[in-house]
Tab-separated table of C-alpha atoms in Angstrom:
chain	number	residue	atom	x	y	z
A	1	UNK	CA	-10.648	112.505	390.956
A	2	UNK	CA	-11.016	115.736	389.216
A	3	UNK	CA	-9.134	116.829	385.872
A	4	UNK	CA	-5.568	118.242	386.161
A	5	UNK	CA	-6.673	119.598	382.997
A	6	UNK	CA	-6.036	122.806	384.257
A	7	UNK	CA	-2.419	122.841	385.812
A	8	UNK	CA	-1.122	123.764	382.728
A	9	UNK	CA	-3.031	127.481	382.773
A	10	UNK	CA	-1.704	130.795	384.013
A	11	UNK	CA	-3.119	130.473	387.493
A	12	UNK	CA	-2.258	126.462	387.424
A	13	UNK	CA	1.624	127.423	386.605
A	14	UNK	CA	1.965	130.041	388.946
A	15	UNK	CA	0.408	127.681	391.834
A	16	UNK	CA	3.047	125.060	390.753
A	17	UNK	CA	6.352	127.483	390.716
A	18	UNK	CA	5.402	129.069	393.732
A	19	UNK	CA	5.096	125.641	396.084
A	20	UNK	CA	8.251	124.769	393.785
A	21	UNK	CA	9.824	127.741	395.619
A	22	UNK	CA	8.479	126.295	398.490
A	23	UNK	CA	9.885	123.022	398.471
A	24	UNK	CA	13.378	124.619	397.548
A	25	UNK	CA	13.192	126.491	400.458
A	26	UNK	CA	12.549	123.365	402.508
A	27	UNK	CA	9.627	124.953	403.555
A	28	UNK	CA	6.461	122.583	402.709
A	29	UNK	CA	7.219	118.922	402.139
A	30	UNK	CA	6.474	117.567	398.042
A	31	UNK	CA	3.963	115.162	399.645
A	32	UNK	CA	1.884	118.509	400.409
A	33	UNK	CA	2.660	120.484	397.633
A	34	UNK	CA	0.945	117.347	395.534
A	35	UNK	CA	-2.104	118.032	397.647
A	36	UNK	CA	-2.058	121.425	397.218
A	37	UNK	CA	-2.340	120.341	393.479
A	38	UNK	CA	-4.752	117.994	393.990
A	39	UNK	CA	-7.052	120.647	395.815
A	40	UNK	CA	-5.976	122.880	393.299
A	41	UNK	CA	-7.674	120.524	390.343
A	42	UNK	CA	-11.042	120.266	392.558
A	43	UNK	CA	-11.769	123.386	393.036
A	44	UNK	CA	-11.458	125.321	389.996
A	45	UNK	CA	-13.294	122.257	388.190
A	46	UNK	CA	-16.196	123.253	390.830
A	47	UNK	CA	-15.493	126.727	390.378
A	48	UNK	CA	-15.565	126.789	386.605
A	49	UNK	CA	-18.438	124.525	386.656
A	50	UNK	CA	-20.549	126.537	389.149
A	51	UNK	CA	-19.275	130.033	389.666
A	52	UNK	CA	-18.775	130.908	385.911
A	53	UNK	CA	-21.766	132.539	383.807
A	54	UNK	CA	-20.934	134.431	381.121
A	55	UNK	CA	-20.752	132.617	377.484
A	56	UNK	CA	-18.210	133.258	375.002
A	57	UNK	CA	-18.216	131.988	370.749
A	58	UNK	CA	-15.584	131.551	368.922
A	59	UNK	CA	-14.957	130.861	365.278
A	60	UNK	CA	-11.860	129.523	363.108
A	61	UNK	CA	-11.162	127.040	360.684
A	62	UNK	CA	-9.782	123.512	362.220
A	63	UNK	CA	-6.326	123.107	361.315
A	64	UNK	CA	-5.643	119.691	363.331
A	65	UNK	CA	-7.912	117.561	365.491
A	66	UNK	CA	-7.130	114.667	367.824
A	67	UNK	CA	-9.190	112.329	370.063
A	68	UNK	CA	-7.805	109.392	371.971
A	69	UNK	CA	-8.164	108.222	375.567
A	70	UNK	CA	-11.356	110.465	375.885
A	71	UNK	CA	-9.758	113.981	375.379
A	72	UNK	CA	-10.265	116.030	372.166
A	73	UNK	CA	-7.486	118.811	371.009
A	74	UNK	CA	-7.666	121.092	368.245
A	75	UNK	CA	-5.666	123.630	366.458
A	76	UNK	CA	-7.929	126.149	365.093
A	77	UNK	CA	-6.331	128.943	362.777
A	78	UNK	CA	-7.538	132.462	362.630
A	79	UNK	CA	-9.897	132.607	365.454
A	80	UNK	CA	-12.364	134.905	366.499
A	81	UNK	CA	-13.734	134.668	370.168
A	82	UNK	CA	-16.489	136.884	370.574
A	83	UNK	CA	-17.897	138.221	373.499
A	84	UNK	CA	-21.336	140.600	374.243
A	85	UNK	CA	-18.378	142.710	375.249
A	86	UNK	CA	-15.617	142.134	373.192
A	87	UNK	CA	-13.806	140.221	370.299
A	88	UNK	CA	-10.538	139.118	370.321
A	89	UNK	CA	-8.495	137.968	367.148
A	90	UNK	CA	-5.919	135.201	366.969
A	91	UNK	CA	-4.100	133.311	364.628
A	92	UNK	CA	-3.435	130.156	366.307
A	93	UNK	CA	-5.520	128.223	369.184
A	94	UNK	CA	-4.749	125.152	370.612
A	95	UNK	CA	-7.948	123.754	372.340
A	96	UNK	CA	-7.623	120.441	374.917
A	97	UNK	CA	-11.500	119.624	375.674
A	98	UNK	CA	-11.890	116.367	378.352
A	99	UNK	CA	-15.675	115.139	378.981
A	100	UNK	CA	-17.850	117.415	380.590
A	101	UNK	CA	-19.461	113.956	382.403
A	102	UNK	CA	-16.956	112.012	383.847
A	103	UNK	CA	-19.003	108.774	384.367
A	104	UNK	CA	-20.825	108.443	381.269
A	105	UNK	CA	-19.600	106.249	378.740
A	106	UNK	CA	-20.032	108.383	375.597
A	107	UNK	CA	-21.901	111.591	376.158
A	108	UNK	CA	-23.843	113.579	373.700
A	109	UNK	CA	-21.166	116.271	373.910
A	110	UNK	CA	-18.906	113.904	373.005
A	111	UNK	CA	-20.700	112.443	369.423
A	112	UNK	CA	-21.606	116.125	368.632
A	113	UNK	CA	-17.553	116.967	368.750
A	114	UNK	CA	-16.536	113.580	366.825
A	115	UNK	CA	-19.089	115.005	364.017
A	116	UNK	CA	-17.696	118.383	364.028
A	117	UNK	CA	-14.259	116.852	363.685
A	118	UNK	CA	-14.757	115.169	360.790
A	119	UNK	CA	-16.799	117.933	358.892
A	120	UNK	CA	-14.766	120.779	359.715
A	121	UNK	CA	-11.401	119.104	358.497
A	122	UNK	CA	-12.499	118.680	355.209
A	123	UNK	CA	-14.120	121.832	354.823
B	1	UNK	CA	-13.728	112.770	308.848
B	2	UNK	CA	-12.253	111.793	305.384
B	3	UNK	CA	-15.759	111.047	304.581
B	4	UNK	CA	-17.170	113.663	305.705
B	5	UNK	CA	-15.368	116.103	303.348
B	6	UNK	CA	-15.947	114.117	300.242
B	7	UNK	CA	-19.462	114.357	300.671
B	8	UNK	CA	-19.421	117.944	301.254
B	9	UNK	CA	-17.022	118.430	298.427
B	10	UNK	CA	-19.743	116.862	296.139
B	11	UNK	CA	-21.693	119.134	297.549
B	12	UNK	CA	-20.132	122.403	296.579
B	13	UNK	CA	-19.155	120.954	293.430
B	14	UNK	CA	-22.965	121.750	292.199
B	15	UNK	CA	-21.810	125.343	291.807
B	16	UNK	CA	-18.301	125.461	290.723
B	17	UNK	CA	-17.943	129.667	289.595
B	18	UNK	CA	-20.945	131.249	290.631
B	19	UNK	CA	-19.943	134.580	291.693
B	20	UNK	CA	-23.157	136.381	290.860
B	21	UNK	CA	-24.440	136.449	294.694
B	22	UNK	CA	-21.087	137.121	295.986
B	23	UNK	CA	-19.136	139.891	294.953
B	24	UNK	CA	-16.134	141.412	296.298
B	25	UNK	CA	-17.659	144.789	297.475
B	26	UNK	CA	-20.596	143.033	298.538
B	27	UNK	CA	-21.600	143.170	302.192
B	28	UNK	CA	-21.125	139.842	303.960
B	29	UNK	CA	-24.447	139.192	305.912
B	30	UNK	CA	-26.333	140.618	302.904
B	31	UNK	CA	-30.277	139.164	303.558
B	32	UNK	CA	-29.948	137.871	299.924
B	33	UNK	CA	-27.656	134.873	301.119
B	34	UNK	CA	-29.914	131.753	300.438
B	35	UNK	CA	-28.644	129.176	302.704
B	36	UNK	CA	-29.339	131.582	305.392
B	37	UNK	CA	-29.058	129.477	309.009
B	38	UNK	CA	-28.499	130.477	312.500
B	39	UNK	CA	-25.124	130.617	311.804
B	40	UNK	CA	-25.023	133.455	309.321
B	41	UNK	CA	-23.701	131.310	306.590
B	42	UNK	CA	-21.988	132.366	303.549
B	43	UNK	CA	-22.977	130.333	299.866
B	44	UNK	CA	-20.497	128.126	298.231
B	45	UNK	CA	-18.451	130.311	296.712
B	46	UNK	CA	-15.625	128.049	295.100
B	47	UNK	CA	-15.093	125.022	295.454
B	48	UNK	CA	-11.498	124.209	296.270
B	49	UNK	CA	-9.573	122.133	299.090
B	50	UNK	CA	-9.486	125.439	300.930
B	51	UNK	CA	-13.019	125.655	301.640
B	52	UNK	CA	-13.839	122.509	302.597
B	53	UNK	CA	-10.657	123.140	305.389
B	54	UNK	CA	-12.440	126.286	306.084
B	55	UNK	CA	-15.714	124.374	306.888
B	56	UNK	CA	-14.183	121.861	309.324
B	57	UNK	CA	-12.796	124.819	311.228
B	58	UNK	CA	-16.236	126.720	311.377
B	59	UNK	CA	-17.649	123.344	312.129
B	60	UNK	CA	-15.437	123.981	315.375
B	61	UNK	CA	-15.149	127.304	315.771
B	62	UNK	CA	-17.652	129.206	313.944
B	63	UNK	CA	-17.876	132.524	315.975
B	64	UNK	CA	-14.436	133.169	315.918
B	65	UNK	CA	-14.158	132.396	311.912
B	66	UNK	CA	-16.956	134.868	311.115
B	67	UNK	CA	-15.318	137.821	313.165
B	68	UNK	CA	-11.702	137.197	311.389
B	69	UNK	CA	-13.661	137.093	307.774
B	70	UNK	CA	-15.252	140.030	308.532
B	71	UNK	CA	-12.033	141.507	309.009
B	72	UNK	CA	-10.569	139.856	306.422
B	73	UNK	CA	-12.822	140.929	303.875
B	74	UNK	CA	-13.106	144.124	304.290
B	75	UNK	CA	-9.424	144.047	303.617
B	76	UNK	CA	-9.983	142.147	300.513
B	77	UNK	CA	-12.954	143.667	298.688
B	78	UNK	CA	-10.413	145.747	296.770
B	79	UNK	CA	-8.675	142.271	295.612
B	80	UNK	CA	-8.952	140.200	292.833
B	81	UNK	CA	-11.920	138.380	291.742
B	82	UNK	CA	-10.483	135.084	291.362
B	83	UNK	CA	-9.400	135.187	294.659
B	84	UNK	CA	-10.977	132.370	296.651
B	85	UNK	CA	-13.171	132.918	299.210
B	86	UNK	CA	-11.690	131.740	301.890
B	87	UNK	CA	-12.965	134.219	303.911
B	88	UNK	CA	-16.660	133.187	303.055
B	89	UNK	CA	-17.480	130.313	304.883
B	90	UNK	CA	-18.676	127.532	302.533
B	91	UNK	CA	-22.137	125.749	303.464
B	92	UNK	CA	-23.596	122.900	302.087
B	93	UNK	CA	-26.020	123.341	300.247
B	94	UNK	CA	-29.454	123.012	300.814
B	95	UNK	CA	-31.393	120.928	303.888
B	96	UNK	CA	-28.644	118.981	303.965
B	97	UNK	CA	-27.343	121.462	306.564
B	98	UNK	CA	-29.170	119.503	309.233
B	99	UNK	CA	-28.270	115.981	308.187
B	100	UNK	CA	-24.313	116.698	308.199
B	101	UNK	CA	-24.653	118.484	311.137
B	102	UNK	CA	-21.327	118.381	311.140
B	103	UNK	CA	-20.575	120.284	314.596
B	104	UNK	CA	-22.660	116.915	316.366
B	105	UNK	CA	-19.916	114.462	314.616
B	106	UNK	CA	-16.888	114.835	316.260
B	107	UNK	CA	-19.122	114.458	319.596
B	108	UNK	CA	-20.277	110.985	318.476
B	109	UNK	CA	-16.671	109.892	317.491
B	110	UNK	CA	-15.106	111.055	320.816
B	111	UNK	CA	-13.385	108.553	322.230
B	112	UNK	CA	-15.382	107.068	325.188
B	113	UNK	CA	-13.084	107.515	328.852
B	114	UNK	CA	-14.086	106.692	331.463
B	115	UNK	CA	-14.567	109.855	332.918
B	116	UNK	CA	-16.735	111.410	330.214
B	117	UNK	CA	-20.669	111.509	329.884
B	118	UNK	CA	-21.690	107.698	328.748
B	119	UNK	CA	-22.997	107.183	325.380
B	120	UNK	CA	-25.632	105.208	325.638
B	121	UNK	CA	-25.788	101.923	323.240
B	122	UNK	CA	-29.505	100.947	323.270
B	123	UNK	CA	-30.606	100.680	320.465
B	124	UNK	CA	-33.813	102.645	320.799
B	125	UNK	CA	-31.996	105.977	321.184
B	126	UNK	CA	-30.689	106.224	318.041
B	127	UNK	CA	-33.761	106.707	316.039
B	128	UNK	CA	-33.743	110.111	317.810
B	129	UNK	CA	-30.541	111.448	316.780
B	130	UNK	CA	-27.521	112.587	318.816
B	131	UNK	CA	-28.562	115.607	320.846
B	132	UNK	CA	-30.779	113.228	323.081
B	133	UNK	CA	-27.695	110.776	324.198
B	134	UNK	CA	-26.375	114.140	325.859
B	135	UNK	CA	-29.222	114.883	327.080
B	136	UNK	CA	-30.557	111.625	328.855
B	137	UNK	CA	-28.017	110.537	330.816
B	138	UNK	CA	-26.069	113.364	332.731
B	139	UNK	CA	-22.945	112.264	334.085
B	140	UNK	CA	-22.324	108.859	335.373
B	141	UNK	CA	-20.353	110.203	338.739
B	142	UNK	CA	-17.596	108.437	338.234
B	143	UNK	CA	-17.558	105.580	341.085
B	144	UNK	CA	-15.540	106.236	344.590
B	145	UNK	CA	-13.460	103.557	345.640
B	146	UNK	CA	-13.229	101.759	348.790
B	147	UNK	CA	-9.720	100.530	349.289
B	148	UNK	CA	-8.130	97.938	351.557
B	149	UNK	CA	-4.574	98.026	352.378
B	150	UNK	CA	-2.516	95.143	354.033
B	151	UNK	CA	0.063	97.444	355.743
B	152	UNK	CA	2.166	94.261	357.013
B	153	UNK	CA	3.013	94.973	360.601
B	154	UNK	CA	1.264	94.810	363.914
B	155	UNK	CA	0.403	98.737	365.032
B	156	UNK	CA	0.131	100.167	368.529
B	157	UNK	CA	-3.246	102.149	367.771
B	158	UNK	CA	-2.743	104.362	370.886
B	159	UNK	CA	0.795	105.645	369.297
B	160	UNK	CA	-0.724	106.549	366.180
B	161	UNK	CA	-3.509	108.403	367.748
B	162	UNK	CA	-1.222	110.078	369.928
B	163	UNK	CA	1.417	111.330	367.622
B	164	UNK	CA	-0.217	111.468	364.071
B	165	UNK	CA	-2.415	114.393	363.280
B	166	UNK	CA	-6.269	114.586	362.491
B	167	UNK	CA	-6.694	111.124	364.142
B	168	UNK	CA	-9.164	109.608	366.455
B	169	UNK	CA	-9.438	106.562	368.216
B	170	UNK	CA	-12.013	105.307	370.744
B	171	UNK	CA	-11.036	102.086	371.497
B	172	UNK	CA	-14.142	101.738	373.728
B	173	UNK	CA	-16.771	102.689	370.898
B	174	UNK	CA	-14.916	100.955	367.521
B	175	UNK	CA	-11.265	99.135	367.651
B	176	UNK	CA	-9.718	101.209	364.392
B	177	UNK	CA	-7.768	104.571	364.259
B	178	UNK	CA	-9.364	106.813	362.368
B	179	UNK	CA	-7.038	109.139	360.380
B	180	UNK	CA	-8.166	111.899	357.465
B	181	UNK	CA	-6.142	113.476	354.963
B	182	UNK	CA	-6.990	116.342	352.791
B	183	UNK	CA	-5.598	115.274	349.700
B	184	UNK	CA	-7.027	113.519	348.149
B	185	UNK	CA	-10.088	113.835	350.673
B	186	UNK	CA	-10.116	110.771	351.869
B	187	UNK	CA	-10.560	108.719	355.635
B	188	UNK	CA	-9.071	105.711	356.803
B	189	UNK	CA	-9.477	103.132	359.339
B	190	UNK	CA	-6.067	101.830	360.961
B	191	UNK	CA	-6.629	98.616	362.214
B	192	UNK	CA	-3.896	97.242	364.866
B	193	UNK	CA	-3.589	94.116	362.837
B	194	UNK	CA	-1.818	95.849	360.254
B	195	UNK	CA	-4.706	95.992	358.075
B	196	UNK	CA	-6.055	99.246	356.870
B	197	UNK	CA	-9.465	100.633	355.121
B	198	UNK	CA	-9.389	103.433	352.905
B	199	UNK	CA	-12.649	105.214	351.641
B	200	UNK	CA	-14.067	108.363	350.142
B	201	UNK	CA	-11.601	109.202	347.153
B	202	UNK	CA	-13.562	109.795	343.572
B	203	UNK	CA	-11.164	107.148	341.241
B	204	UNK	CA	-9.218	103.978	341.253
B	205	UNK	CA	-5.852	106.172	341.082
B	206	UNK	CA	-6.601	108.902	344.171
B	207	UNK	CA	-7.805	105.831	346.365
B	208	UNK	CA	-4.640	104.344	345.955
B	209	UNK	CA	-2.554	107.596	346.307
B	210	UNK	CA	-4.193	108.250	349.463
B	211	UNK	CA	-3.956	104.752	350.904
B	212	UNK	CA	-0.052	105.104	350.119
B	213	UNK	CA	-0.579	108.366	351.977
B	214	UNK	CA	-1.851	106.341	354.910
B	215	UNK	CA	0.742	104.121	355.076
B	216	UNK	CA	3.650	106.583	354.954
B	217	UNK	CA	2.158	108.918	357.873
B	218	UNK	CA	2.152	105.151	359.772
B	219	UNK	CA	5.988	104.731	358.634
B	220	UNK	CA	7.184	108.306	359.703
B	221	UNK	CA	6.178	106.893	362.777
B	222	UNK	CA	8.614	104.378	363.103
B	223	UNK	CA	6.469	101.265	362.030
B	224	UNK	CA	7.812	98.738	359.681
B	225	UNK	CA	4.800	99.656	357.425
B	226	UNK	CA	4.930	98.296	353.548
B	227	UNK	CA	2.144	98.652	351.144
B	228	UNK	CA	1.258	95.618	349.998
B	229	UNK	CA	-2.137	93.906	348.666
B	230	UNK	CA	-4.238	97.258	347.944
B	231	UNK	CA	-7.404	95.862	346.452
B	232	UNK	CA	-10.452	97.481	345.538
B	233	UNK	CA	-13.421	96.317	347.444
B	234	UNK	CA	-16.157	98.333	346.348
B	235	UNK	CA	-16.837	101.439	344.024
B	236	UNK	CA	-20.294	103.513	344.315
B	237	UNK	CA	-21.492	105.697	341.081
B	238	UNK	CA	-24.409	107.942	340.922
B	239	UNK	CA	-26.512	109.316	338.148
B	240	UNK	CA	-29.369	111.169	336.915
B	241	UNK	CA	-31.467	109.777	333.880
B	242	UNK	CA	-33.783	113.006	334.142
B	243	UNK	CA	-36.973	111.825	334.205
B	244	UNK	CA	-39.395	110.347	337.120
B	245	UNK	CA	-40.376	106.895	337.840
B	246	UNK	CA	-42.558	104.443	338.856
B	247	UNK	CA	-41.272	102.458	341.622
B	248	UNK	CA	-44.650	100.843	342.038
B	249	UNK	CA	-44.359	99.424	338.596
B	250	UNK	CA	-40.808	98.275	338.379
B	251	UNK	CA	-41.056	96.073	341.707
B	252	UNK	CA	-44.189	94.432	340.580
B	253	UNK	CA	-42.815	93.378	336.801
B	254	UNK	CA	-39.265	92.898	338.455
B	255	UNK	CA	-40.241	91.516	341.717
B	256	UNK	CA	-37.461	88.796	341.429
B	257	UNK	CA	-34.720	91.603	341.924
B	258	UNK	CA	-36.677	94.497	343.821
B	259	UNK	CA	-37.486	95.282	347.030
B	260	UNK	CA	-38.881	98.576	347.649
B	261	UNK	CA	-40.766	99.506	350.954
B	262	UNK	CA	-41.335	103.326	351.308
B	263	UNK	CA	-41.950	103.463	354.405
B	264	UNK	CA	-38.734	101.881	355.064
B	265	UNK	CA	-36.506	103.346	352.324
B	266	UNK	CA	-38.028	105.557	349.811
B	267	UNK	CA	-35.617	103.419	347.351
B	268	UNK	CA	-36.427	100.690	345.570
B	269	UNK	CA	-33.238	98.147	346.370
B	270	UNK	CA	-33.019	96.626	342.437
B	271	UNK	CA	-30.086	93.665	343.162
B	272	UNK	CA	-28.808	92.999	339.611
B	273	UNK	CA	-27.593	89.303	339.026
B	274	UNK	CA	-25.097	90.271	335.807
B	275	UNK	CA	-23.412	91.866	336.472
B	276	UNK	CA	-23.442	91.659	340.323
B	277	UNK	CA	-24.512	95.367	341.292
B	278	UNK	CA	-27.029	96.470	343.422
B	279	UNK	CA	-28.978	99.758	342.971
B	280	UNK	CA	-30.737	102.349	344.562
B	281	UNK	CA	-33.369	103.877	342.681
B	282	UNK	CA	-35.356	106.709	343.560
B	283	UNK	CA	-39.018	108.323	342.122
B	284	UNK	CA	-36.769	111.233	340.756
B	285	UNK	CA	-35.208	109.411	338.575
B	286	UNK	CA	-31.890	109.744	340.354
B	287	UNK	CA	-29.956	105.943	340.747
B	288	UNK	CA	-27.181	105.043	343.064
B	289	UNK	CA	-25.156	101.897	341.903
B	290	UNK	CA	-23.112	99.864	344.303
B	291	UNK	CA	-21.273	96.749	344.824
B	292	UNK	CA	-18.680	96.837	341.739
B	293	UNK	CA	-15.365	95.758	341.840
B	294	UNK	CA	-14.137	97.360	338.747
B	295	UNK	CA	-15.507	100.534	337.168
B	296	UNK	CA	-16.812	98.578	334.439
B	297	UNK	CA	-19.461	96.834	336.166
B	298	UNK	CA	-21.069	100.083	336.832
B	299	UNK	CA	-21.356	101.079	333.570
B	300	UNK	CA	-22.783	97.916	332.325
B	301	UNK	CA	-25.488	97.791	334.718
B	302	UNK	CA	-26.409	101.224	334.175
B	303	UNK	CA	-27.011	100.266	330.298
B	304	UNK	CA	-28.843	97.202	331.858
B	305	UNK	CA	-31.005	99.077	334.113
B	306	UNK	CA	-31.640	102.359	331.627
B	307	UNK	CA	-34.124	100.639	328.853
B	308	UNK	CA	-35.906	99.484	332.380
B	309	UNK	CA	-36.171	102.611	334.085
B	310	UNK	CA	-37.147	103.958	330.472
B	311	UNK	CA	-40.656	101.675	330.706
B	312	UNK	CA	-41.448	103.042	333.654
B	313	UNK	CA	-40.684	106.516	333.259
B	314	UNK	CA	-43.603	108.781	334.755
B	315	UNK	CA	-45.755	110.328	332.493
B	316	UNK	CA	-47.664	112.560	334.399
């Protein structure tokens, strides 16, 4: 059962108006537009996972952090993301990071971003 | 300080109206002073009430008094003879310079807070004069707190996480909320019982600020949270004494207390019995002290453990 992390992104709300169009319409049943969802969530988790290369950094200072039930969000202020290409200013992010492992119990990834937490807020 | 001035009073009163070195038109820093001193002293001039004042203020502030009586006396080299030198700063006379130092004085008689550099009350130090009890022991960091709040209600950990800010809680890893706020820096662990830990602020007064802090963030968020039963569980200090030592030594004449395994620890673990402190001492000389209730206890086993560390300072 993949994240529906990513429902709530441009291409995620777009997919979700359009088959809520649909169902308006009465031209696709709810029962498939949840599957359309659902098929939705697996593939661009394989899709970002597999088909996507290029590396981007980013810097800010941590405004707010968060972690229950295994998901991490952050509001970073004046960020910099930084691409070989580019660099792109902002002055408020809002980061939601779930485990990149779904089946292990507390992955490094996950240690490394409690640490970071706690040192960035104070500093 | 009353003392102080009589005996420099006597002082001056050796020389009641010698003008000869001193006169009006003369120039102020002339090489013919004879109590010359680092401080480009003037001779007793008069003695009067007025200079002795004037030497407790260039006791405090001598810089700034020797610019203004430059000034001053240009202005008044056209005056009157009798007029009293105010503007020359009186000196007492003689070697006795070093013995009042009067400018070390009002250092010794400071009151002693808590927050200030300790001065040190074995007895050995003395002998040495005052500059060395600045010197030897830098400043007792003043101990950090670990508070524990009973915050009187039963808490739904998963709501706090959820709704209050810079919180985390993995319920799978350790069974506490932890929450941070920035002032004062502190963290806290938010237990469901109700019961709360609160660590990492630098005094008595911030801990409990911030564990207040705590338990208001809990109430904005709809829990019946009161403050009740703060108590201080443990305060940490650190200090320097500035010189080396030798573990090796201490745990074999102190073995009763010590434990020291370097290739453990590279501190020796010294568990004082009175008062009940246990510290961390390290070949640099730096010491970590640990286990105190109340600030006091550091202190006091600090002057336990200095004449100690003092026998086994390195010498090489």
């Amino acid at each position: 059962m993949a994240y529906q992390l990513y429902r709530n992104t441009t291409l995620g709300n777009s997919l979700q108006e359009s088959l809520d169009e649909l169902i308006q319409t009465q031209q696709i049943t709810p029962q498939l537009a949840l599957q359309v969802l659902l098929q939705f969530d697996k593939a661009i988790n394989t899709a970002l996972a597999n088909r996507v290369r290029n590396r981007v950094n980013f810097r800010g200072s941590l405004n707010t952090y968060r972690f229950c039930d295994n998901v991490w969000t952050f509001v970073l202020n004046d960020v910099e993301f930084r691409e070989v290409t580019e660099l792109v200013k902002v002055d408020k992010v809002k980061i939601v990071a779930c485990d990149g492992k779904s089946d292990s119990s507390c992955s490094a990834a996950d240690v490394l971003l409690c640490f970071c937490a706690s040192a960035l807020f104070f500093f | 300080e009353e003392k102080n001035n009589n005996h420099i009073f006597k002082k001056f009163k050796k020389n009641p109206h010698t003008m000869g070195a001193m006169t009006p038109g003369m120039p102020l820093f002339s090489p013919m002073m004879p109590y010359g001193s680092g401080l480009t002293p003037q001779p007793v001039q008069n003695t009067n009430s007025l200079s002795i004042l004037e030497e407790q203020q260039r006791q405090q502030q001598a810089q700034q008094q020797q610019q203004q009586a430059q000034q001053q006396a240009q202005q008044a080299s056209s005056g009157t003879s009798g007029q009293t030198p105010q503007l020359f700063h009186s000196q007492a006379v003689g070697g006795s310079t070093t013995t009042a130092l009067p400018g070390n004085t009002p250092l010794f008689t400071t009151p002693l807070t808590p927050m200030t550099p300790i001065t040190p009350a074995t007895p050995s130090s003395e002998t040495s004069g005052i500059v060395p009890q600045l010197q030897y022991v830098s400043h007792l960091i003043p101990p950090t707190p670990i508070f524990v709040v009973f915050s009187c209600c039963k808490l739904d950990l998963k709501t706090i996480a959820l709704r209050a800010r810079n919180a985390e809680y993995n319920p799978k890893r350790f069974a506490a909320v932890i929450m941070r706020i920035r002032e004062p820096r502190t963290t806290a662990l938010i237990f469901s019982s109700g019961k709360m830990v609160c660590t990492g602020a630098k005094s008595e007064e911030q801990s409990r600020l911030a564990a207040r802090k705590y338990a208001r963030v809990v109430q904005k968020l709809g829990f019946p949270a009161k403050f009740l039963d703060f108590k201080i569980q443990n305060m940490v200090g650190s200090c320097d004494v500035k010189f080396p030592i030798r573990l090796e030594g201490l745990v074999l004449t102190h073995q009763q207390f010590s434990s020291y395994e370097p290739e453990l620890f590279p501190g020796l673990i010294y568990r004082m019995i009175k008062p009940r402190i246990v510290l961390l001492i390290f070949v640099s000389g730096k010491v970590v002290l640990t286990g105190a209730k109340v600030r006091g206890e550091i202190y006091d086993a600090f002057e336990n453990i200095y004449p100690i560390l003092k026998g086994f300072r390195k010498t090489t």
